[in-house]
Amino acid sequence: MADWVEVGTTEDLPPGSYTSVDVDDVQIAVFNCGGTYYAIEDVCTHDYGQLTGGEMEDCRIVCPRHGAKFDVASGEALTPPAYEPVDTFPVQVEDGKVYVADDRWD
């Protein structure tokens, strides 16, 4: 079973913000999209650069290198030059703290 890793508090991640955390050597970006938290692998499937550092537009992250857009809820690649989705991860909020887990190997 995957371990839950604390990302921060709900105060640390207000709507429209995001952060990146290392979970077992995987960079995971956690987003607050209108009060709902989502997590995706922090890597562009086009050139494998980090997505964090890009602008958040609604519930989409724009890759800062070449402008590919990804849906933070589904991980879907929305625009070229990326065509492959990024992995998504479960997020839970408990007592004002935000947690993420890498459950891909469970």
CSV table of N, CA, C and O in Angstrom, one decimal:
chain,number,residue,atom,x,y,z
A,1,MET,N,0.8,-1.2,0.0
A,1,MET,CA,0.0,0.0,0.0
A,1,MET,C,0.9,1.2,0.0
A,1,MET,O,1.9,1.3,0.7
A,2,ALA,N,0.6,2.2,-0.8
A,2,ALA,CA,1.3,3.5,-0.9
A,2,ALA,C,1.2,4.3,0.4
A,2,ALA,O,0.2,4.3,1.0
A,3,ASP,N,2.3,4.9,0.7
A,3,ASP,CA,2.4,5.8,1.9
A,3,ASP,C,1.9,7.2,1.4
A,3,ASP,O,2.2,7.7,0.4
A,4,TRP,N,1.1,7.8,2.3
A,4,TRP,CA,0.6,9.2,2.1
A,4,TRP,C,1.7,10.1,2.6
A,4,TRP,O,2.2,10.0,3.6
A,5,VAL,N,2.0,11.1,1.7
A,5,VAL,CA,3.0,12.1,2.0
A,5,VAL,C,2.3,13.5,2.2
A,5,VAL,O,1.5,13.9,1.3
A,6,GLU,N,2.6,14.2,3.3
A,6,GLU,CA,2.0,15.5,3.5
A,6,GLU,C,2.7,16.5,2.5
A,6,GLU,O,3.9,16.6,2.4
A,7,VAL,N,1.8,17.2,1.8
A,7,VAL,CA,2.3,18.2,0.8
A,7,VAL,C,2.3,19.6,1.5
A,7,VAL,O,3.1,20.4,1.1
A,8,GLY,N,1.4,19.9,2.3
A,8,GLY,CA,1.2,21.2,3.0
A,8,GLY,C,-0.2,21.3,3.6
A,8,GLY,O,-0.9,20.3,3.7
A,9,THR,N,-0.6,22.5,3.9
A,9,THR,CA,-1.9,22.7,4.4
A,9,THR,C,-2.8,23.3,3.3
A,9,THR,O,-2.3,23.8,2.3
A,10,THR,N,-4.1,23.3,3.6
A,10,THR,CA,-5.0,24.0,2.6
A,10,THR,C,-4.7,25.5,2.6
A,10,THR,O,-4.9,26.1,1.5
A,11,GLU,N,-4.2,26.1,3.6
A,11,GLU,CA,-3.8,27.5,3.6
A,11,GLU,C,-2.6,27.7,2.7
A,11,GLU,O,-2.4,28.7,2.1
A,12,ASP,N,-1.7,26.7,2.7
A,12,ASP,CA,-0.5,26.8,1.8
A,12,ASP,C,-0.8,26.7,0.4
A,12,ASP,O,-0.1,27.2,-0.5
A,13,LEU,N,-2.0,26.0,0.1
A,13,LEU,CA,-2.4,25.8,-1.3
A,13,LEU,C,-3.8,26.4,-1.6
A,13,LEU,O,-4.7,25.7,-1.7
A,14,PRO,N,-3.9,27.7,-1.7
A,14,PRO,CA,-5.2,28.3,-2.0
A,14,PRO,C,-5.6,28.0,-3.4
A,14,PRO,O,-4.8,27.6,-4.3
A,15,PRO,N,-6.9,28.2,-3.8
A,15,PRO,CA,-7.3,28.0,-5.1
A,15,PRO,C,-6.4,28.8,-6.2
A,15,PRO,O,-6.0,29.9,-6.0
A,16,GLY,N,-6.1,28.0,-7.2
A,16,GLY,CA,-5.3,28.6,-8.3
A,16,GLY,C,-3.8,28.4,-8.1
A,16,GLY,O,-3.0,28.8,-8.9
A,17,SER,N,-3.4,27.7,-7.0
A,17,SER,CA,-2.0,27.5,-6.7
A,17,SER,C,-1.6,26.0,-6.9
A,17,SER,O,-2.4,25.2,-7.0
A,18,TYR,N,-0.3,25.8,-6.9
A,18,TYR,CA,0.2,24.5,-6.9
A,18,TYR,C,1.6,24.4,-6.2
A,18,TYR,O,2.2,25.4,-6.0
A,19,THR,N,2.0,23.2,-6.0
A,19,THR,CA,3.3,22.9,-5.4
A,19,THR,C,3.8,21.6,-6.0
A,19,THR,O,3.1,20.8,-6.5
A,20,SER,N,5.1,21.3,-5.8
A,20,SER,CA,5.7,20.1,-6.2
A,20,SER,C,6.4,19.4,-5.1
A,20,SER,O,7.0,20.1,-4.3
A,21,VAL,N,6.3,18.1,-5.0
A,21,VAL,CA,6.9,17.4,-3.9
A,21,VAL,C,7.5,16.1,-4.4
A,21,VAL,O,7.0,15.5,-5.4
A,22,ASP,N,8.6,15.6,-3.8
A,22,ASP,CA,9.2,14.4,-4.1
A,22,ASP,C,8.6,13.3,-3.3
A,22,ASP,O,8.6,13.3,-2.1
A,23,VAL,N,8.1,12.2,-4.0
A,23,VAL,CA,7.5,11.1,-3.4
A,23,VAL,C,8.2,9.8,-3.9
A,23,VAL,O,8.0,9.5,-5.1
A,24,ASP,N,9.1,9.3,-3.1
A,24,ASP,CA,9.9,8.1,-3.6
A,24,ASP,C,10.6,8.3,-4.9
A,24,ASP,O,10.5,7.5,-5.8
A,25,ASP,N,11.3,9.5,-5.0
A,25,ASP,CA,12.0,9.8,-6.2
A,25,ASP,C,11.2,10.2,-7.4
A,25,ASP,O,11.7,10.1,-8.6
A,26,VAL,N,9.9,10.5,-7.2
A,26,VAL,CA,9.0,10.9,-8.3
A,26,VAL,C,8.5,12.3,-7.9
A,26,VAL,O,8.0,12.5,-6.8
A,27,GLN,N,8.7,13.3,-8.8
A,27,GLN,CA,8.2,14.6,-8.6
A,27,GLN,C,6.7,14.6,-8.9
A,27,GLN,O,6.3,14.3,-10.0
A,28,ILE,N,5.9,15.0,-7.9
A,28,ILE,CA,4.5,15.1,-8.1
A,28,ILE,C,4.0,16.5,-7.9
A,28,ILE,O,4.4,17.1,-6.8
A,29,ALA,N,3.2,17.0,-8.8
A,29,ALA,CA,2.7,18.4,-8.7
A,29,ALA,C,1.3,18.3,-8.1
A,29,ALA,O,0.5,17.5,-8.7
A,30,VAL,N,1.0,19.1,-7.1
A,30,VAL,CA,-0.4,19.1,-6.5
A,30,VAL,C,-1.0,20.4,-6.7
A,30,VAL,O,-0.4,21.5,-6.4
A,31,PHE,N,-2.2,20.4,-7.3
A,31,PHE,CA,-2.9,21.7,-7.7
A,31,PHE,C,-4.2,21.8,-6.9
A,31,PHE,O,-4.9,20.9,-6.6
A,32,ASN,N,-4.5,23.1,-6.6
A,32,ASN,CA,-5.8,23.4,-6.0
A,32,ASN,C,-6.6,24.1,-7.2
A,32,ASN,O,-6.3,25.3,-7.6
A,33,CYS,N,-7.5,23.4,-7.7
A,33,CYS,CA,-8.4,23.9,-8.8
A,33,CYS,C,-9.8,24.2,-8.3
A,33,CYS,O,-10.6,23.3,-8.1
A,34,GLY,N,-10.0,25.4,-7.9
A,34,GLY,CA,-11.3,25.8,-7.4
A,34,GLY,C,-11.7,25.1,-6.1
A,34,GLY,O,-12.9,24.9,-5.9
A,35,GLY,N,-10.7,24.8,-5.3
A,35,GLY,CA,-11.0,24.1,-4.0
A,35,GLY,C,-10.9,22.6,-4.0
A,35,GLY,O,-11.1,22.0,-3.0
A,36,THR,N,-10.7,22.1,-5.2
A,36,THR,CA,-10.5,20.6,-5.4
A,36,THR,C,-9.0,20.4,-5.7
A,36,THR,O,-8.5,21.1,-6.5
A,37,TYR,N,-8.5,19.4,-5.0
A,37,TYR,CA,-7.0,19.1,-5.2
A,37,TYR,C,-6.8,18.0,-6.1
A,37,TYR,O,-7.5,16.9,-6.0
A,38,TYR,N,-5.8,18.1,-7.0
A,38,TYR,CA,-5.4,17.1,-8.0
A,38,TYR,C,-3.9,17.0,-8.0
A,38,TYR,O,-3.2,17.9,-7.6
A,39,ALA,N,-3.5,15.8,-8.4
A,39,ALA,CA,-2.0,15.6,-8.4
A,39,ALA,C,-1.7,14.9,-9.7
A,39,ALA,O,-2.3,13.9,-10.1
A,40,ILE,N,-0.6,15.3,-10.4
A,40,ILE,CA,-0.1,14.7,-11.6
A,40,ILE,C,1.5,14.6,-11.5
A,40,ILE,O,2.1,15.3,-10.7
A,41,GLU,N,2.0,13.7,-12.3
A,41,GLU,CA,3.5,13.7,-12.3
A,41,GLU,C,4.0,15.0,-12.9
A,41,GLU,O,3.5,15.5,-13.9
A,42,ASP,N,5.0,15.5,-12.2
A,42,ASP,CA,5.5,16.9,-12.6
A,42,ASP,C,6.6,16.7,-13.8
A,42,ASP,O,7.7,17.0,-13.6
A,43,VAL,N,6.1,16.2,-14.9
A,43,VAL,CA,6.9,16.0,-16.1
A,43,VAL,C,6.1,16.2,-17.3
A,43,VAL,O,5.0,15.6,-17.5
A,44,CYS,N,6.6,16.9,-18.3
A,44,CYS,CA,6.0,17.1,-19.6
A,44,CYS,C,6.3,15.8,-20.4
A,44,CYS,O,7.5,15.4,-20.5
A,45,THR,N,5.3,15.2,-21.0
A,45,THR,CA,5.5,14.0,-21.8
A,45,THR,C,6.1,14.3,-23.2
A,45,THR,O,6.5,13.4,-23.9
A,46,HIS,N,6.3,15.6,-23.5
A,46,HIS,CA,6.9,16.0,-24.7
A,46,HIS,C,8.4,15.9,-24.6
A,46,HIS,O,9.1,15.3,-25.4
A,47,ASP,N,9.0,16.6,-23.6
A,47,ASP,CA,10.5,16.6,-23.5
A,47,ASP,C,11.0,16.3,-22.1
A,47,ASP,O,12.2,16.5,-21.8
A,48,TYR,N,10.1,15.9,-21.2
A,48,TYR,CA,10.4,15.4,-19.9
A,48,TYR,C,10.9,16.5,-18.9
A,48,TYR,O,11.6,16.2,-17.9
A,49,GLY,N,10.7,17.8,-19.3
A,49,GLY,CA,11.0,18.9,-18.4
A,49,GLY,C,9.9,19.0,-17.3
A,49,GLY,O,8.8,18.4,-17.5
A,50,GLN,N,10.1,19.7,-16.3
A,50,GLN,CA,9.1,19.9,-15.2
A,50,GLN,C,8.0,20.8,-15.7
A,50,GLN,O,8.2,21.8,-16.4
A,51,LEU,N,6.8,20.5,-15.3
A,51,LEU,CA,5.6,21.3,-15.6
A,51,LEU,C,5.5,22.5,-14.6
A,51,LEU,O,5.0,23.6,-15.0
A,52,THR,N,5.9,22.3,-13.4
A,52,THR,CA,5.8,23.4,-12.4
A,52,THR,C,6.8,24.5,-12.9
A,52,THR,O,7.8,24.2,-13.4
A,53,GLY,N,6.3,25.7,-12.7
A,53,GLY,CA,7.0,26.8,-13.2
A,53,GLY,C,6.2,27.4,-14.3
A,53,GLY,O,6.4,28.6,-14.7
A,54,GLY,N,5.3,26.6,-14.9
A,54,GLY,CA,4.4,27.1,-15.9
A,54,GLY,C,3.2,27.8,-15.3
A,54,GLY,O,2.9,27.7,-14.1
A,55,GLU,N,2.4,28.5,-16.1
A,55,GLU,CA,1.2,29.1,-15.7
A,55,GLU,C,0.0,28.1,-15.5
A,55,GLU,O,-0.1,27.2,-16.3
A,56,MET,N,-0.8,28.4,-14.5
A,56,MET,CA,-2.0,27.6,-14.4
A,56,MET,C,-3.2,28.4,-15.0
A,56,MET,O,-3.4,29.5,-14.6
A,57,GLU,N,-3.9,27.8,-15.9
A,57,GLU,CA,-5.0,28.4,-16.6
A,57,GLU,C,-6.2,27.5,-16.3
A,57,GLU,O,-6.3,26.4,-16.8
A,58,ASP,N,-7.1,28.0,-15.5
A,58,ASP,CA,-8.3,27.2,-15.0
A,58,ASP,C,-7.7,26.0,-14.4
A,58,ASP,O,-7.0,26.0,-13.4
A,59,CYS,N,-8.1,24.8,-14.9
A,59,CYS,CA,-7.6,23.5,-14.3
A,59,CYS,C,-6.6,22.9,-15.3
A,59,CYS,O,-6.5,21.7,-15.5
A,60,ARG,N,-5.8,23.8,-15.9
A,60,ARG,CA,-4.7,23.3,-16.8
A,60,ARG,C,-3.4,23.9,-16.4
A,60,ARG,O,-3.3,25.1,-16.0
A,61,ILE,N,-2.3,23.1,-16.6
A,61,ILE,CA,-1.0,23.6,-16.4
A,61,ILE,C,-0.3,23.8,-17.8
A,61,ILE,O,-0.5,22.9,-18.7
A,62,VAL,N,0.3,24.9,-18.0
A,62,VAL,CA,1.0,25.1,-19.3
A,62,VAL,C,2.5,24.9,-19.1
A,62,VAL,O,3.1,25.5,-18.2
A,63,CYS,N,3.1,24.0,-19.9
A,63,CYS,CA,4.5,23.6,-19.8
A,63,CYS,C,5.3,24.9,-20.1
A,63,CYS,O,5.1,25.5,-21.1
A,64,PRO,N,6.2,25.3,-19.2
A,64,PRO,CA,7.0,26.5,-19.4
A,64,PRO,C,8.0,26.4,-20.5
A,64,PRO,O,8.5,27.5,-21.0
A,65,ARG,N,8.3,25.2,-21.0
A,65,ARG,CA,9.3,25.1,-22.1
A,65,ARG,C,8.7,25.3,-23.5
A,65,ARG,O,9.2,26.1,-24.2
A,66,HIS,N,7.7,24.6,-23.8
A,66,HIS,CA,7.1,24.6,-25.2
A,66,HIS,C,5.6,24.9,-25.2
A,66,HIS,O,5.1,24.8,-26.3
A,67,GLY,N,5.0,25.1,-24.1
A,67,GLY,CA,3.6,25.5,-24.1
A,67,GLY,C,2.5,24.5,-24.2
A,67,GLY,O,1.3,24.8,-24.3
A,68,ALA,N,2.9,23.2,-24.1
A,68,ALA,CA,1.9,22.1,-24.1
A,68,ALA,C,1.0,22.3,-22.8
A,68,ALA,O,1.5,22.7,-21.8
A,69,LYS,N,-0.2,22.0,-23.0
A,69,LYS,CA,-1.2,22.1,-21.8
A,69,LYS,C,-1.7,20.8,-21.4
A,69,LYS,O,-1.9,19.9,-22.2
A,70,PHE,N,-1.8,20.6,-20.1
A,70,PHE,CA,-2.3,19.4,-19.5
A,70,PHE,C,-3.4,19.6,-18.6
A,70,PHE,O,-3.4,20.6,-17.8
A,71,ASP,N,-4.4,18.8,-18.6
A,71,ASP,CA,-5.5,18.9,-17.6
A,71,ASP,C,-5.1,18.3,-16.3
A,71,ASP,O,-4.6,17.2,-16.3
A,72,VAL,N,-5.1,19.1,-15.2
A,72,VAL,CA,-4.6,18.6,-14.0
A,72,VAL,C,-5.5,17.6,-13.3
A,72,VAL,O,-5.0,16.8,-12.4
A,73,ALA,N,-6.8,17.5,-13.7
A,73,ALA,CA,-7.7,16.5,-13.1
A,73,ALA,C,-7.4,15.1,-13.7
A,73,ALA,O,-7.4,14.1,-13.0
A,74,SER,N,-7.3,15.1,-15.1
A,74,SER,CA,-7.2,13.8,-15.8
A,74,SER,C,-5.8,13.4,-16.2
A,74,SER,O,-5.5,12.3,-16.6
A,75,GLY,N,-4.9,14.4,-16.3
A,75,GLY,CA,-3.5,14.2,-16.8
A,75,GLY,C,-3.5,14.3,-18.3
A,75,GLY,O,-2.4,14.2,-18.9
A,76,GLU,N,-4.6,14.5,-18.9
A,76,GLU,CA,-4.7,14.4,-20.4
A,76,GLU,C,-3.8,15.6,-21.0
A,76,GLU,O,-3.9,16.7,-20.6
A,77,ALA,N,-3.1,15.2,-22.1
A,77,ALA,CA,-2.4,16.2,-22.9
A,77,ALA,C,-3.4,16.9,-23.8
A,77,ALA,O,-4.1,16.2,-24.5
A,78,LEU,N,-3.5,18.2,-23.7
A,78,LEU,CA,-4.6,19.0,-24.4
A,78,LEU,C,-4.1,19.6,-25.7
A,78,LEU,O,-4.9,19.9,-26.6
A,79,THR,N,-2.8,20.0,-25.7
A,79,THR,CA,-2.3,20.7,-26.9
A,79,THR,C,-0.9,20.1,-27.3
A,79,THR,O,-0.1,19.7,-26.4
A,80,PRO,N,-0.5,20.2,-28.6
A,80,PRO,CA,0.8,19.9,-29.0
A,80,PRO,C,1.8,20.9,-28.3
A,80,PRO,O,1.4,22.0,-28.0
A,81,PRO,N,3.0,20.5,-28.2
A,81,PRO,CA,3.7,19.3,-28.8
A,81,PRO,C,3.6,18.1,-27.9
A,81,PRO,O,4.2,17.0,-28.3
A,82,ALA,N,2.8,18.1,-26.8
A,82,ALA,CA,2.6,16.8,-26.0
A,82,ALA,C,1.4,16.1,-26.5
A,82,ALA,O,0.3,16.7,-26.8
A,83,TYR,N,1.5,14.8,-26.6
A,83,TYR,CA,0.4,14.0,-27.1
A,83,TYR,C,0.0,12.9,-26.1
A,83,TYR,O,-1.1,12.3,-26.1
A,84,GLU,N,0.9,12.6,-25.2
A,84,GLU,CA,0.7,11.5,-24.2
A,84,GLU,C,0.3,12.2,-22.8
A,84,GLU,O,0.8,13.2,-22.5
A,85,PRO,N,-0.6,11.5,-22.1
A,85,PRO,CA,-1.0,12.0,-20.8
A,85,PRO,C,0.1,11.9,-19.7
A,85,PRO,O,1.0,11.1,-19.9
A,86,VAL,N,0.0,12.6,-18.6
A,86,VAL,CA,0.9,12.4,-17.5
A,86,VAL,C,0.1,11.5,-16.5
A,86,VAL,O,-1.1,11.5,-16.4
A,87,ASP,N,0.9,10.8,-15.6
A,87,ASP,CA,0.2,10.0,-14.6
A,87,ASP,C,-0.5,10.9,-13.6
A,87,ASP,O,0.0,12.0,-13.2
A,88,THR,N,-1.6,10.4,-13.0
A,88,THR,CA,-2.3,11.1,-11.9
A,88,THR,C,-2.1,10.3,-10.7
A,88,THR,O,-1.9,9.1,-10.7
A,89,PHE,N,-2.4,11.0,-9.5
A,89,PHE,CA,-2.2,10.4,-8.2
A,89,PHE,C,-3.3,10.8,-7.3
A,89,PHE,O,-3.9,11.9,-7.4
A,90,PRO,N,-3.7,9.9,-6.3
A,90,PRO,CA,-4.7,10.3,-5.4
A,90,PRO,C,-4.3,11.4,-4.4
A,90,PRO,O,-3.1,11.4,-4.0
A,91,VAL,N,-5.2,12.2,-4.0
A,91,VAL,CA,-5.0,13.3,-3.1
A,91,VAL,C,-6.1,13.2,-2.0
A,91,VAL,O,-7.2,12.9,-2.3
A,92,GLN,N,-5.7,13.4,-0.8
A,92,GLN,CA,-6.7,13.5,0.3
A,92,GLN,C,-6.4,14.7,1.2
A,92,GLN,O,-5.3,15.1,1.3
A,93,VAL,N,-7.5,15.2,1.7
A,93,VAL,CA,-7.4,16.4,2.6
A,93,VAL,C,-8.0,15.9,4.0
A,93,VAL,O,-9.1,15.4,4.0
A,94,GLU,N,-7.2,16.1,5.0
A,94,GLU,CA,-7.6,15.7,6.3
A,94,GLU,C,-7.2,16.7,7.4
A,94,GLU,O,-6.0,16.9,7.5
A,95,ASP,N,-8.1,17.2,8.1
A,95,ASP,CA,-7.8,18.2,9.2
A,95,ASP,C,-6.9,19.3,8.7
A,95,ASP,O,-6.0,19.8,9.3
A,96,GLY,N,-7.3,19.8,7.5
A,96,GLY,CA,-6.6,21.0,6.9
A,96,GLY,C,-5.2,20.7,6.3
A,96,GLY,O,-4.5,21.6,5.8
A,97,LYS,N,-4.8,19.4,6.2
A,97,LYS,CA,-3.6,19.0,5.6
A,97,LYS,C,-3.8,18.3,4.3
A,97,LYS,O,-4.8,17.5,4.2
A,98,VAL,N,-3.0,18.5,3.3
A,98,VAL,CA,-3.1,17.9,2.0
A,98,VAL,C,-2.1,16.8,1.9
A,98,VAL,O,-0.9,17.0,2.1
A,99,TYR,N,-2.5,15.6,1.4
A,99,TYR,CA,-1.6,14.5,1.3
A,99,TYR,C,-1.8,13.9,-0.1
A,99,TYR,O,-2.8,14.0,-0.8
A,100,VAL,N,-0.7,13.3,-0.6
A,100,VAL,CA,-0.6,12.7,-1.9
A,100,VAL,C,0.1,11.3,-1.8
A,100,VAL,O,0.9,11.1,-0.9
A,101,ALA,N,-0.2,10.4,-2.7
A,101,ALA,CA,0.4,9.1,-2.6
A,101,ALA,C,0.7,8.6,-4.1
A,101,ALA,O,-0.1,8.9,-5.0
A,102,ASP,N,1.8,7.9,-4.2
A,102,ASP,CA,2.1,7.2,-5.5
A,102,ASP,C,1.6,5.8,-5.4
A,102,ASP,O,2.2,4.9,-4.8
A,103,ASP,N,0.4,5.6,-6.0
A,103,ASP,CA,-0.2,4.3,-5.9
A,103,ASP,C,-0.1,3.4,-7.1
A,103,ASP,O,-0.8,2.4,-7.3
A,104,ARG,N,0.8,3.8,-8.0
A,104,ARG,CA,1.0,3.1,-9.3
A,104,ARG,C,1.4,1.6,-9.1
A,104,ARG,O,1.2,0.8,-10.0
A,105,TRP,N,2.1,1.3,-8.0
A,105,TRP,CA,2.6,0.0,-7.8
A,105,TRP,C,1.9,-0.9,-6.8
A,105,TRP,O,2.3,-2.0,-6.5
A,106,ASP,N,0.7,-0.4,-6.4
A,106,ASP,CA,-0.1,-1.1,-5.4
A,106,ASP,C,-0.8,-2.3,-6.1
A,106,ASP,O,-1.2,-2.3,-7.2
